[in-house]
Coordinates of C-alpha atoms in Angstrom, one line a residue:
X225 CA -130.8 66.4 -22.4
X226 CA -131.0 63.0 -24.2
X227 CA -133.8 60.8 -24.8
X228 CA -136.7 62.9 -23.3
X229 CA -140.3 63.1 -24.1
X230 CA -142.2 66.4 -23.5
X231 CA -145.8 67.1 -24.1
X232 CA -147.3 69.9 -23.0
X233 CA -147.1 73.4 -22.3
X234 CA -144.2 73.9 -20.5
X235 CA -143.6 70.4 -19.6
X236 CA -139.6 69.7 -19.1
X237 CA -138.7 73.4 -19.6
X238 CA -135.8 74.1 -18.0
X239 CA -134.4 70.7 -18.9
X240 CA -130.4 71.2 -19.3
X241 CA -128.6 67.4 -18.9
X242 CA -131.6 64.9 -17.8
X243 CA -131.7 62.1 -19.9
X244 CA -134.6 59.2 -20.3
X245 CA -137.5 61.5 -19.0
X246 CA -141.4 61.7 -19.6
X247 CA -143.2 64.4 -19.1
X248 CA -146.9 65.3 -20.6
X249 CA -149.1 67.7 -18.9
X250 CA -149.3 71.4 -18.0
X251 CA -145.9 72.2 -16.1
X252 CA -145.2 68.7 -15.6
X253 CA -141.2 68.5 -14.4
X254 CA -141.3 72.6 -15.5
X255 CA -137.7 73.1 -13.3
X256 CA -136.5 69.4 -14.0
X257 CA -132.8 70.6 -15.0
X258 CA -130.4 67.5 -14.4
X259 CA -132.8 64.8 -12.6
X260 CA -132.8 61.4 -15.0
X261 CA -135.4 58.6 -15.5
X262 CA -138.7 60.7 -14.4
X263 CA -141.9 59.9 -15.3
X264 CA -144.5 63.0 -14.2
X265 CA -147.9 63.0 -15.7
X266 CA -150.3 65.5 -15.1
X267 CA -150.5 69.4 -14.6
X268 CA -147.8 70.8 -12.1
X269 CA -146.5 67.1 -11.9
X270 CA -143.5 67.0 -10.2
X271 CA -143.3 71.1 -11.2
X272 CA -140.7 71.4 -8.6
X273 CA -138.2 68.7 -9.3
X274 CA -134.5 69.5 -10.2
X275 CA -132.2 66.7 -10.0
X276 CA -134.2 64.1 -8.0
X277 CA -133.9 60.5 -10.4
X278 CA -136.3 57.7 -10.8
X279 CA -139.5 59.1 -9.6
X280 CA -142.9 58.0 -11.0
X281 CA -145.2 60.9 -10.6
X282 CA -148.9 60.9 -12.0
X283 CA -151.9 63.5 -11.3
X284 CA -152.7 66.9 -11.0
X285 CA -150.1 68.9 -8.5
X286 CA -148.9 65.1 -7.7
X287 CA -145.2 65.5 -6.5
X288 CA -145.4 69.5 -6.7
X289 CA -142.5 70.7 -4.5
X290 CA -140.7 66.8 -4.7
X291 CA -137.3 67.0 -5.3
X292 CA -135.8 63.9 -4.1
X293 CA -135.6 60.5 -5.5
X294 CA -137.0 56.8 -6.3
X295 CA -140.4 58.0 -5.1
X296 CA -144.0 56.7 -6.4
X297 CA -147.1 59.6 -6.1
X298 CA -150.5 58.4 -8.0
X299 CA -153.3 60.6 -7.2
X300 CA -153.9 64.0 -7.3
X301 CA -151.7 66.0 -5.1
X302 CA -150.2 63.2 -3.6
X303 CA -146.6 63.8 -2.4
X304 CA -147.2 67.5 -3.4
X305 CA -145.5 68.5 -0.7
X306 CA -142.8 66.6 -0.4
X307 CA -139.9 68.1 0.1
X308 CA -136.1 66.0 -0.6
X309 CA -138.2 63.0 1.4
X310 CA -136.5 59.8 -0.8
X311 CA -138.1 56.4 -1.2
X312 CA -141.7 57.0 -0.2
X313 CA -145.3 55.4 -1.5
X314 CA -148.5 57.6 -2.2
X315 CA -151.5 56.1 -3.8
X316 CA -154.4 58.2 -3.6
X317 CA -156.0 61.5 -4.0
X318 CA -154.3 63.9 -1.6
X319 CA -152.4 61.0 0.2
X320 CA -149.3 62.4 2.1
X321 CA -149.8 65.8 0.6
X322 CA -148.3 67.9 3.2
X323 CA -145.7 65.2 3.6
X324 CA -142.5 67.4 3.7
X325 CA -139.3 65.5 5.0
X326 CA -141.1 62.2 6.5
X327 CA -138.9 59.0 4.5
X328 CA -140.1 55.2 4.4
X329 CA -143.8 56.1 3.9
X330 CA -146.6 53.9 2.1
X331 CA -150.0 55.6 2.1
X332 CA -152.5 54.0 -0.1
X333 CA -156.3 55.7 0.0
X334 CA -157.6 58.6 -0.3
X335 CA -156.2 61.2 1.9
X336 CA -154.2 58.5 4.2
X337 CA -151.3 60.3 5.9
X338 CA -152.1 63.5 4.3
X339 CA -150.7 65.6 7.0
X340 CA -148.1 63.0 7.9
X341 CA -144.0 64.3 8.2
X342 CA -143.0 61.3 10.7
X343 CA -141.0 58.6 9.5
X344 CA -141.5 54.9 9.0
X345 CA -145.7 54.7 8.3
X346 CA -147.8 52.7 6.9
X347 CA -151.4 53.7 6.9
X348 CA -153.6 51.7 4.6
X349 CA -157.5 53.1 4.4
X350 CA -159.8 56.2 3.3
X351 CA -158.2 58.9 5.6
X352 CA -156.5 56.5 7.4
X353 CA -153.9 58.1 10.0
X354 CA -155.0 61.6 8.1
X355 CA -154.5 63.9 11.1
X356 CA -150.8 62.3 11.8
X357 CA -148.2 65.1 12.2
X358 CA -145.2 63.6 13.2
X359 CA -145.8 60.8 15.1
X360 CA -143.4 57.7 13.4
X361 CA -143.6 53.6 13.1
X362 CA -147.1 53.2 12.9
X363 CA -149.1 50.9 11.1
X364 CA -153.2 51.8 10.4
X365 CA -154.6 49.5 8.1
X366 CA -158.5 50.2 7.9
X367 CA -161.2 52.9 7.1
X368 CA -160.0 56.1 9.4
X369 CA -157.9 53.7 11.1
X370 CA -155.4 56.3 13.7
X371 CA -157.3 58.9 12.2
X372 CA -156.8 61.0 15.2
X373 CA -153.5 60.2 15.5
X374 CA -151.0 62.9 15.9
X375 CA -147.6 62.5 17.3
X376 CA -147.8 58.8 18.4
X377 CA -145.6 56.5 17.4
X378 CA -145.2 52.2 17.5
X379 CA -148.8 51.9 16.8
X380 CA -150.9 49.2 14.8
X381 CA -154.5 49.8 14.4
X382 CA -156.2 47.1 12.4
X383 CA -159.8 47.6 10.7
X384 CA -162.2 50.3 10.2
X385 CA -162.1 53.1 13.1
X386 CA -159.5 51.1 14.6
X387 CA -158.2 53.6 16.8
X388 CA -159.5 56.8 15.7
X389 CA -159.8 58.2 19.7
X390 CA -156.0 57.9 20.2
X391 CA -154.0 60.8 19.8
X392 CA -151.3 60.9 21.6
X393 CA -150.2 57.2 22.9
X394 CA -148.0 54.8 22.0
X395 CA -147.1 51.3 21.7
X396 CA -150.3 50.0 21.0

């Protein structure tokens, strides 16, 4: 590759084509091979990413598994499950970490979404919609807001504990 920068142990080892890269940590982008334009920062940042292009990936285990593209994970192990999910928001420690194919996601606060693989969320809040499996189209802005949350979808749950009982139903 072309135009990388690599500090760390291991950081952008198995680098082959990928061009524009930055990598410092521990690991960080350790099985990048082709994937352009990455920024991982952190140990195991991004560890898992091959060809996935444009990502900005910062903290410890942030981004582990990621392999998909034009995603932001700040926080430790944010995204670090996230599998070829594209286009997705974490901002926090632990914030969509089990997130594994869920797309369209924006989870900012500590562990919002963090068990989260439905599509189309936005949960805004310390732990807000933390418990949400698959449930899709929701909106939780607030502190544990649809914390309960599960496999509901077309919800919107506004301010702290705002909705932390529901589980299960939708559309409200």
């Amino acid at each position: 590759g072309t135009s990388n920068s690599y500090f760390g142990y291991f950081a952008g080892y198995a680098n082959t084509t990928a061009c524009c890269g930055v990598f410092l940590g521990r690991y960080a982008g350790f099985n990048n091979t082709t994937g352009s334009s990455n920024i991982f920062v952190g140990s195991n940042a991004g560890y898992s990413n091959q060809t996935g292009e444009y990502n900005v990936i910062v903290g410890g285990g942030s981004g582990y598994a990621h392999t998909a593209d034009r995603s932001v994970f700040l926080g430790y192990l944010s995204g670090a499950g996230n599998l070829g999910a594209s286009g997705n928001s974490f901002v926090g420690a632990e914030s969509g970490r089990y997130n594994e194919t869920g797309t369209g996601l924006a989870f900012f606060g500590y562990q919002a979404g963090t068990r989260s693989t439905g599509d189309n969320n936005s949960f805004f809040g310390y732990q807000s919609g933390v418990a949400n499996f698959s449930g899709s189209n929701n909106a939780f802005f607030g502190h544990q807001a649809g914390a309960a949350n599960t496999t509901a979808g077309y919800n919107a749950f506004f301010g702290a504990l705002a909705g932390t009982a529901n589980m299960t139903g939708q559309y409200n």
